[in-house]
XYZ file of C-alpha atoms in Angstrom:
592
model
C 18.154 -2.716 33.593
C 17.124 -5.981 32.084
C 15.693 -9.370 33.486
C 17.784 -12.052 33.588
C 18.046 -13.486 29.741
C 16.003 -16.913 29.399
C 17.817 -19.626 28.099
C 15.500 -21.043 24.956
C 15.863 -24.859 23.500
C 13.482 -24.821 20.592
C 13.682 -26.509 17.645
C 14.269 -30.472 17.281
C 12.336 -32.049 13.987
C 12.009 -35.183 12.591
C 9.419 -34.806 9.735
C 8.843 -34.719 6.128
C 7.572 -32.072 3.781
C 6.976 -30.284 0.369
C 9.873 -29.153 -1.523
C 7.844 -27.770 -4.042
C 8.753 -26.304 -7.464
C 8.245 -22.315 -6.730
C 9.691 -20.268 -9.736
C 11.435 -16.810 -10.153
C 14.029 -16.827 -12.046
C 17.483 -14.562 -11.836
C 18.791 -11.818 -13.844
C 22.199 -10.797 -14.515
C 24.039 -8.906 -16.512
C 23.285 -10.454 -20.136
C 19.871 -11.384 -18.002
C 20.721 -15.015 -18.023
C 17.244 -16.819 -17.519
C 16.947 -19.881 -14.425
C 13.984 -21.254 -14.239
C 13.906 -24.396 -12.183
C 11.166 -25.166 -10.028
C 13.383 -26.213 -7.148
C 12.550 -26.413 -3.455
C 13.792 -22.665 -1.790
C 14.461 -21.116 1.471
C 13.465 -17.977 0.057
C 16.238 -15.719 0.543
C 17.759 -17.558 3.033
C 21.535 -16.750 2.156
C 21.137 -14.164 -1.084
C 21.166 -17.522 -3.083
C 18.621 -15.179 -5.546
C 18.371 -12.074 -7.231
C 15.047 -11.800 -7.619
C 12.822 -13.068 -4.720
C 10.983 -16.718 -4.726
C 7.309 -17.064 -4.203
C 6.171 -19.433 -1.857
C 3.589 -22.080 -3.533
C 1.389 -22.215 -0.884
C 0.310 -20.088 1.804
C 1.308 -21.542 5.516
C -0.169 -21.238 9.015
C 2.863 -19.125 10.597
C 2.440 -16.944 13.305
C 3.467 -13.685 12.791
C 3.421 -10.969 16.044
C 6.119 -8.785 16.191
C 4.023 -5.496 14.657
C 6.158 -5.281 11.753
C 5.138 -8.272 9.484
C 2.537 -8.146 6.938
C 0.341 -10.366 7.850
C -2.655 -11.808 6.080
C -6.412 -12.360 7.940
C -6.368 -15.861 9.652
C -3.117 -16.986 7.913
C 0.224 -14.462 8.192
C 3.293 -14.817 6.221
C 6.925 -15.537 8.351
C 10.888 -14.952 6.760
C 13.884 -15.730 8.121
C 15.907 -12.363 7.848
C 18.612 -12.900 5.058
C 22.261 -13.705 6.279
C 24.758 -11.425 5.068
C 27.929 -14.291 4.331
C 29.342 -15.259 1.446
C 27.344 -16.532 -1.241
C 26.998 -20.537 -1.402
C 27.444 -22.315 -4.696
C 24.373 -24.160 -6.020
C 24.004 -26.733 -8.984
C 23.606 -25.836 -12.468
C 20.620 -23.930 -14.067
C 18.260 -26.000 -15.586
C 15.427 -24.845 -18.428
C 12.402 -26.170 -17.254
C 10.059 -24.978 -19.423
C 7.695 -21.210 -19.145
C 5.695 -22.359 -16.531
C 3.714 -24.214 -13.955
C 0.051 -24.590 -12.566
C -1.063 -25.927 -9.267
C -3.579 -27.117 -8.176
C -5.521 -28.797 -5.407
C -8.234 -29.156 -2.648
C -7.721 -29.834 1.344
C -9.646 -30.249 4.692
C -12.345 -28.302 5.336
C -13.062 -27.258 1.301
C -9.910 -25.187 1.043
C -9.554 -25.137 -2.803
C -5.941 -24.138 -3.880
C -5.049 -22.691 -7.524
C -1.759 -20.892 -8.707
C 0.507 -20.088 -11.886
C 3.522 -18.864 -13.104
C 4.386 -17.923 -16.476
C 7.922 -16.329 -17.665
C 8.322 -15.281 -21.211
C 12.326 -15.640 -22.193
C 12.567 -15.192 -25.547
C 14.729 -11.743 -24.798
C 17.895 -11.455 -24.107
C 17.639 -8.157 -22.637
C 13.877 -8.345 -21.246
C 12.089 -10.610 -18.533
C 8.078 -10.410 -18.602
C 6.201 -12.982 -15.260
C 3.044 -13.059 -14.487
C 1.897 -14.852 -10.948
C -1.560 -15.788 -10.234
C -2.707 -17.768 -6.815
C -6.131 -18.354 -4.707
C -6.727 -19.978 -1.418
C -9.576 -19.816 0.833
C -11.257 -22.005 3.654
C -14.059 -22.218 5.186
C -13.644 -23.888 8.548
C -15.668 -23.138 11.854
C -13.478 -22.109 14.653
C -14.246 -23.168 18.450
C -12.866 -20.219 20.844
C -11.652 -20.726 24.285
C -15.460 -19.500 25.730
C -16.633 -22.568 24.160
C -18.516 -21.490 20.927
C -18.060 -22.510 17.917
C -17.688 -19.824 15.119
C -17.034 -19.094 11.333
C -13.492 -18.134 10.937
C -13.452 -18.263 6.305
C -10.893 -16.364 4.929
C -10.031 -15.890 0.684
C -6.946 -14.444 -0.439
C -6.347 -13.717 -3.735
C -2.960 -12.392 -5.234
C -2.273 -11.154 -8.751
C 1.576 -10.128 -9.549
C 2.700 -9.160 -13.182
C 6.194 -8.265 -13.913
C 8.821 -6.910 -16.364
C 12.389 -6.309 -16.015
C 14.267 -5.086 -18.632
C 18.724 -4.496 -19.156
C 20.086 -1.447 -20.779
C 23.956 -0.784 -20.633
C 24.703 -1.627 -16.743
C 20.913 -1.156 -15.102
C 17.884 -2.632 -14.911
C 14.881 -1.302 -15.194
C 12.086 -3.580 -13.545
C 8.068 -2.717 -13.044
C 6.181 -4.660 -10.401
C 2.328 -4.171 -11.206
C 0.211 -6.406 -8.157
C -3.053 -6.429 -6.835
C -4.385 -7.854 -3.000
C -7.696 -9.489 -2.208
C -7.769 -10.819 1.071
C -11.082 -12.099 2.609
C -11.546 -12.954 6.604
C -14.362 -12.402 9.481
C -14.016 -10.540 12.429
C -14.727 -14.106 14.731
C -12.599 -13.423 17.875
C -13.644 -13.184 21.294
C -11.618 -13.639 24.471
C -11.783 -15.767 27.715
C -15.633 -16.192 27.896
C -18.454 -17.687 25.873
C -19.633 -14.434 23.998
C -22.344 -12.648 25.081
C -26.196 -13.280 24.347
C -26.482 -9.508 22.638
C -23.284 -9.913 20.173
C -25.223 -13.550 18.794
C -27.773 -11.489 17.851
C -28.978 -11.037 14.119
C -27.518 -7.721 12.639
C -26.131 -7.115 15.726
C -24.255 -2.872 15.444
C -22.774 -3.292 18.823
C -19.118 -3.962 18.028
C -18.072 -6.199 14.788
C -18.157 -9.271 15.724
C -19.045 -11.660 13.315
C -18.925 -8.632 10.718
C -17.303 -9.368 7.439
C -14.560 -7.437 6.186
C -12.262 -7.072 2.597
C -8.759 -5.969 2.236
C -8.251 -4.767 -1.601
C -4.945 -3.396 -2.959
C -3.521 -2.356 -6.430
C -0.191 -1.058 -7.273
C 2.488 -0.390 -9.368
C 6.527 -0.618 -8.662
C 8.967 0.908 -10.865
C 12.455 1.110 -10.029
C 15.816 1.414 -11.707
C 19.370 0.224 -10.340
C 23.022 -1.021 -11.139
C 23.304 -4.331 -9.778
C 26.926 -4.485 -10.741
C 28.209 -1.696 -9.445
C 30.795 -1.660 -6.554
C 30.870 0.467 -4.048
C 33.139 3.404 -5.777
C 31.363 3.387 -8.721
C 29.152 6.638 -9.795
C 25.298 5.564 -9.877
C 21.981 6.492 -9.434
C 19.104 4.551 -9.155
C 15.342 5.764 -7.849
C 11.939 3.701 -6.414
C 8.702 4.686 -7.319
C 5.885 3.176 -5.290
C 2.419 3.685 -5.761
C -1.042 1.682 -4.161
C -4.973 1.804 -3.537
C -5.936 0.413 -0.875
C -9.707 -0.088 0.449
C -11.760 -1.770 2.597
C -15.099 -3.154 2.887
C -16.124 -0.924 6.388
C -14.655 1.877 3.504
C -11.687 3.019 4.464
C -9.546 4.060 1.381
C -5.528 5.085 1.117
C -3.551 6.843 -1.197
C 0.513 5.319 -0.992
C 2.846 6.974 -2.655
C 6.399 6.904 -2.037
C 9.616 8.198 -4.058
C 12.520 7.137 -3.424
C 16.440 8.627 -4.870
C 19.446 6.442 -4.620
C 22.836 8.958 -5.420
C 26.489 7.905 -5.469
C 29.401 9.742 -6.284
C 33.224 8.965 -5.535
C 34.892 11.869 -4.071
C 38.362 13.532 -3.956
C 38.541 11.056 -0.723
C 35.905 8.869 0.057
C 32.628 8.149 -1.629
C 29.215 10.699 -1.836
C 26.125 9.087 -0.324
C 22.556 10.710 -1.203
C 19.187 9.035 -0.129
C 15.903 11.554 -0.678
C 12.878 10.835 -1.193
C 9.428 12.167 -0.187
C 6.383 9.630 1.149
C 2.657 10.724 0.820
C -1.313 8.461 1.737
C -3.981 9.947 2.074
C -6.658 7.626 4.469
C -10.431 8.376 4.359
C -13.202 7.443 6.792
C -11.268 6.782 9.661
C -11.823 8.261 13.456
C -9.591 11.178 13.591
C -8.123 10.614 17.397
C -7.359 14.777 17.327
C -10.990 16.017 16.307
C -13.366 12.774 17.557
C -14.809 12.817 14.351
C -14.524 10.773 10.940
C -13.107 11.981 8.431
C -9.504 11.542 6.613
C -6.457 11.723 7.102
C -2.896 13.050 5.428
C 0.368 13.027 5.533
C 3.669 13.995 3.537
C 6.903 13.291 4.838
C 10.141 13.942 3.377
C 13.496 12.829 4.235
C 17.288 13.532 3.346
C 19.739 10.529 3.487
C 23.704 12.037 3.281
C 27.132 10.052 4.110
C 30.269 10.279 3.147
C 32.089 6.545 2.422
C 35.423 5.999 3.343
C 37.812 2.861 3.350
C 37.877 0.000 0.818
C 36.153 -3.666 0.419
C 37.873 -4.714 4.008
C 37.387 -2.010 6.060
C 35.414 0.896 5.606
C 33.076 3.187 7.023
C 29.875 5.457 6.942
C 29.706 8.502 8.756
C 26.245 10.348 7.590
C 22.719 12.100 9.124
C 19.329 11.093 8.763
C 16.420 13.591 8.529
C 13.186 13.973 8.394
C 9.744 16.447 7.978
C 6.925 15.566 8.985
C 3.632 17.039 7.698
C 0.511 15.153 8.897
C -2.739 16.679 9.374
C -4.256 15.635 12.303
C -0.480 16.414 14.310
C 1.812 19.092 14.413
C 4.607 19.183 11.523
C 7.787 17.866 13.111
C 11.281 17.464 12.029
C 13.615 14.867 12.801
C 17.346 13.460 12.322
C 19.394 10.747 13.716
C 22.414 9.873 13.297
C 23.693 7.011 10.476
C 27.508 5.290 10.971
C 28.322 2.402 10.315
C 31.411 0.521 9.948
C 32.188 -2.620 8.614
C 35.787 -4.973 8.724
C 36.379 -8.247 7.392
C 39.892 -9.663 9.313
C 39.454 -13.011 6.240
C 37.619 -12.472 3.402
C 34.825 -14.394 2.567
C 35.342 -16.629 5.653
C 34.303 -13.634 8.682
C 32.900 -9.789 8.517
C 32.044 -7.728 11.671
C 29.589 -4.385 11.702
C 28.743 -2.316 14.045
C 26.394 1.163 13.620
C 24.360 3.773 15.442
C 21.258 4.627 13.138
C 17.250 5.923 13.499
C 14.318 6.171 11.199
C 10.992 7.718 11.343
C 8.209 5.232 11.177
C 4.744 5.837 9.002
C 1.748 4.419 10.373
C -0.257 5.083 7.883
C -3.737 2.822 7.328
C -2.426 0.269 4.651
C 0.321 -0.667 6.697
C -1.543 -1.099 10.891
C -4.309 -3.209 8.506
C -2.118 -6.160 7.514
C -0.305 -5.602 10.519
C -2.932 -6.243 12.894
C -6.300 -7.307 10.595
C -8.628 -7.400 14.117
C -7.492 -3.573 14.509
C -10.733 -1.327 14.741
C -11.344 -0.606 10.725
C -11.434 2.905 11.296
C -7.904 3.214 13.235
C -5.733 6.239 13.150
C -2.706 5.716 14.761
C 0.231 7.971 15.190
C 3.577 8.171 13.581
C 6.318 6.991 15.865
C 10.245 7.463 15.794
C 13.425 5.658 16.161
C 15.421 8.230 17.992
C 18.670 5.353 18.402
C 19.054 2.017 17.095
C 22.516 0.598 18.848
C 23.568 -2.801 16.980
C 26.393 -4.816 16.396
C 27.179 -8.368 15.087
C 29.584 -10.905 12.526
C 28.645 -12.771 10.052
C 30.919 -15.480 7.908
C 31.181 -19.139 7.240
C 31.596 -22.293 9.185
C 32.325 -23.940 5.963
C 32.124 -24.299 1.946
C 28.127 -25.540 3.046
C 27.294 -23.400 6.014
C 26.679 -19.567 6.349
C 26.358 -17.736 9.779
C 25.391 -14.369 11.289
C 25.342 -13.389 15.510
C 23.927 -9.795 15.842
C 22.665 -7.740 18.580
C 20.571 -3.888 18.324
C 19.620 -1.745 21.514
C 16.654 0.948 19.942
C 15.148 3.239 21.696
C 11.346 4.345 20.136
C 9.016 7.468 21.057
C 5.832 6.699 20.909
C 5.788 2.876 19.690
C 1.834 1.399 19.046
C 0.811 -1.444 21.623
C -2.797 -2.650 20.677
C -5.437 -3.820 23.263
C -9.675 -4.324 23.557
C -11.934 -2.641 25.597
C -14.622 -3.768 27.573
C -17.521 -1.728 28.675
C -20.989 -3.095 30.477
C -23.716 -2.567 27.310
C -26.896 -1.271 28.890
C -30.408 -2.469 27.457
C -33.797 -2.839 28.994
C -33.920 -6.506 27.324
C -30.553 -7.559 29.403
C -30.977 -6.492 33.293
C -28.291 -7.516 34.333
C -26.395 -5.608 31.910
C -23.565 -7.820 30.513
C -19.532 -6.597 29.880
C -19.309 -6.747 26.535
C -16.187 -6.963 24.858
C -15.029 -5.447 21.814
C -12.855 -8.194 19.326
C -11.716 -5.398 17.853
C -7.964 -3.601 18.418
C -7.751 -0.409 19.709
C -4.135 1.429 19.917
C -2.038 3.085 22.897
C 1.149 3.979 22.818
C 4.116 4.111 25.241
C 8.286 4.921 25.011
C 9.748 1.862 24.184
C 13.808 0.843 24.924
C 14.143 -2.730 23.584
C 17.069 -5.308 23.192
C 17.014 -7.673 20.810
C 19.876 -10.573 20.311
C 19.713 -12.765 16.941
C 21.300 -15.876 15.649
C 20.749 -17.490 11.883
C 22.283 -20.337 10.405
C 21.992 -22.138 6.703
C 23.820 -25.359 5.599
C 22.661 -26.824 2.372
C 25.070 -30.284 1.685
C 25.479 -30.767 -1.652
C 21.389 -30.640 -3.868
C 19.932 -33.031 -1.592
C 19.505 -30.494 1.404
C 18.928 -27.309 2.939
C 18.385 -25.623 6.496
C 18.088 -22.314 7.316
C 17.432 -21.749 11.256
C 16.765 -18.400 13.592
C 16.503 -17.759 17.001
C 15.499 -14.043 18.553
C 15.363 -12.994 21.724
C 13.648 -9.844 22.928
C 13.639 -8.159 26.457
C 11.351 -4.552 26.508
C 11.675 -1.534 28.731
C 8.685 1.182 28.507
C 8.001 3.850 30.662
C 3.903 3.725 31.395
C 2.993 0.223 30.703
C 3.593 -2.503 32.570
C 4.342 -4.734 29.473
C 4.885 -4.833 25.402
C 1.276 -5.953 24.839
C 1.193 -8.432 22.570
C 4.764 -8.721 22.246
C 7.531 -11.613 22.909
C 9.858 -12.340 24.426
C 11.554 -14.637 21.544
C 11.057 -16.460 18.633
C 12.186 -18.652 16.142
C 12.166 -20.698 13.595
C 13.326 -24.133 11.712
C 13.337 -25.018 7.640
C 14.796 -28.029 6.721
C 14.504 -29.332 2.488
C 14.852 -32.719 1.833
C 15.363 -34.300 -2.016
C 15.253 -37.705 -1.697
C 15.801 -38.640 -4.798
C 14.382 -37.038 -8.295
C 10.962 -37.656 -8.243
C 11.169 -37.110 -4.133
C 11.579 -33.899 -1.974
C 10.615 -33.181 1.498
C 10.255 -30.220 3.809
C 9.124 -29.242 6.783
C 9.231 -25.465 9.203
C 8.952 -25.315 12.728
C 7.479 -21.758 14.138
C 8.152 -21.325 17.595
C 6.970 -18.232 19.697
C 7.292 -17.072 23.441
C 4.368 -16.122 25.460
C 2.709 -13.259 25.362
C 0.841 -11.201 27.525
C -2.279 -9.170 26.436
C -4.420 -6.364 27.465
C -7.956 -5.518 28.184
C -9.006 -2.062 29.283
C -12.360 -2.100 31.137
C -14.018 0.850 31.176
C -15.806 2.690 34.335
C -19.611 1.752 35.172
C -20.938 5.179 34.545
C -23.714 5.014 36.848
C -21.626 5.763 39.704
C -21.048 8.606 40.391
C -17.940 8.903 41.107
C -16.609 6.517 38.369
C -16.301 9.338 36.080
C -13.221 10.091 38.069
C -12.191 6.899 38.151
C -9.377 5.516 35.352
C -10.070 2.517 33.364
C -8.756 -1.097 34.958
C -6.027 -2.959 33.103
C -6.845 -6.634 32.990
C -3.750 -8.471 31.641
C -3.880 -12.144 30.371
C -1.194 -14.675 29.391
C -0.943 -15.778 26.232
C 0.487 -19.070 25.985
C 3.736 -20.047 23.873
C 3.085 -20.546 20.404
C 4.355 -24.218 18.445
C 3.628 -24.523 14.483
C 4.852 -27.452 12.417
C 4.181 -27.847 8.684
C 5.151 -30.971 6.605
C 5.042 -30.911 2.803
C 6.119 -33.669 -0.245
C 6.235 -33.147 -3.583
C 6.415 -36.458 -5.660
C 7.264 -35.962 -9.610
C 5.285 -38.632 -11.609
C 6.589 -37.199 -15.176
C 8.342 -34.294 -15.984
C 5.728 -32.277 -16.803
C 3.280 -34.103 -13.633
C 3.830 -34.223 -10.349
C 1.527 -34.663 -7.215
C 1.713 -32.567 -4.018
C 0.860 -32.611 -0.391
C 0.809 -30.925 2.666
C -0.104 -30.802 6.461
C -0.258 -27.335 7.830
C -0.161 -27.221 11.873
C 1.137 -30.745 12.239
C 1.468 -29.360 16.195
C -2.777 -29.625 16.759
C -2.387 -26.378 18.880
C -4.799 -23.432 18.679
C -2.328 -20.917 19.289
C -3.726 -17.744 19.205
C -2.242 -15.199 16.983
C -3.724 -12.258 18.133
C -5.854 -11.944 21.475
C -9.072 -14.197 21.437
C -8.698 -15.485 18.202
C -7.216 -18.684 17.874
C -6.077 -20.445 14.349
C -7.650 -22.940 12.379
C -5.923 -26.646 14.277
C -4.934 -29.422 11.997
C -5.454 -29.352 8.533
C -4.578 -30.887 4.797
C -4.351 -29.888 1.667
C -3.498 -32.020 -1.892
C -2.969 -31.389 -5.282
C -1.439 -31.915 -8.868
C 0.598 -29.711 -10.491
C 1.678 -29.344 -14.272
C 4.506 -27.815 -15.586
C 5.194 -26.336 -19.490
């Protein structure tokens, strides 16, 4: 049923990098705060109860349709390992915050501020703000050198308060991303698109995303598997674009855990509401608004203990979408866990599924170069069969190996549309490709194999590696467009001495296939009945190496440097959109 599995030999690294002083705080039941600016591999092995903030934006490939991509640059995080916690050095108090500022090649200003207030024994308050921008030009495959500026701004405010055994958290955030639709595939940009104020498509058009939101949550982080607990999470955001699309998003989820005579009863329930405006509705072939309400309930029964347990449940959804028929969906929710050797190895297996809301901002961040008037149908993962094992190879080394097979209906895939442009000034009519992506759908079966490793050698060295292999089977499409057959990452942090810290990141992505659909020539009367022509294009494997270094001048001041895309490869993040090649960033930081 599948093609033969390709063997992947990847990740050979000798390099240096920045082990920066990124800061977040660790909140325990006594609200003990750790504020040391230490090199971190974010969420690699659940060392932190609160997430770490990357100090600078990395240039990393993301193509899996599920990670939130950023314009021009994107973020990538290794899947968290579920092995036992590794001991680290004792916490240190390094003050209230950190200020970083720098400048890079192609006029790349960067600034970032972290601040935490820990005066209260029961509360934690923090602020994070960041700016990064670039005004570089990029050479396309066809030879044109185009403007590819980007700007990224973030402001985050978080408050956590402990009362009894519960933690109430409030996060308020604002993000602003600006960029150009600068890409064009394969050939030189046609002359009509180079004219001033052309309105044929979005080539060289400026775009920006702005999103502000709030997240309120309540949970008991110390609860055991058989404790009675109740918690909730509420998220709201408002999203807008320069091209006048708007979205309201609200999601409320409640979790209940209640011991019973036999076993424990579990219930997750919630409601999701989204509304997007000024988008092209596929059902009506007109500009309008799209709203959806998705109600879900996931009851389950848990039996067993920490050594061996079983969860038996069902996932249910009822979706009402304004431009689709109302639907009810159902999937199993079964998982078995067994720990034959506590703290050394754990095995798990299960079956579940999920209803996937492809709301406006999700698609916008997933592929920022999608047509801004997009209206993407929701997908439904009917079944996901998964299993694996994780544990410790040694006191300092964690690992995870897993496999999953999923069956999904209405999986969206991105493609570019191509057609003849008719104008008396251009004879013959040139073939013009839209440089914003449209969406088609197919039912997909996917096999995913994953292996991850985390190693910490005293307080000097940390290493995280992850490798994924994918195999797709589709009903209609020849390829899983834009999706790789494998990807891999390697992150290394090394503390040379008390002053100098180094780190390096390697990101690899396998070859992909990109789709261009050429529309028939309308001048040919017989062409009306002919189908469009599908053109498959190869995207080479991507290799990205980032090297970073940090040198502590005094207890307060440090200097840092970063080399991005040190492999000098202009791989394409999306078809026709190459990333910036080698660039540098350097600056100074001050802790207070």
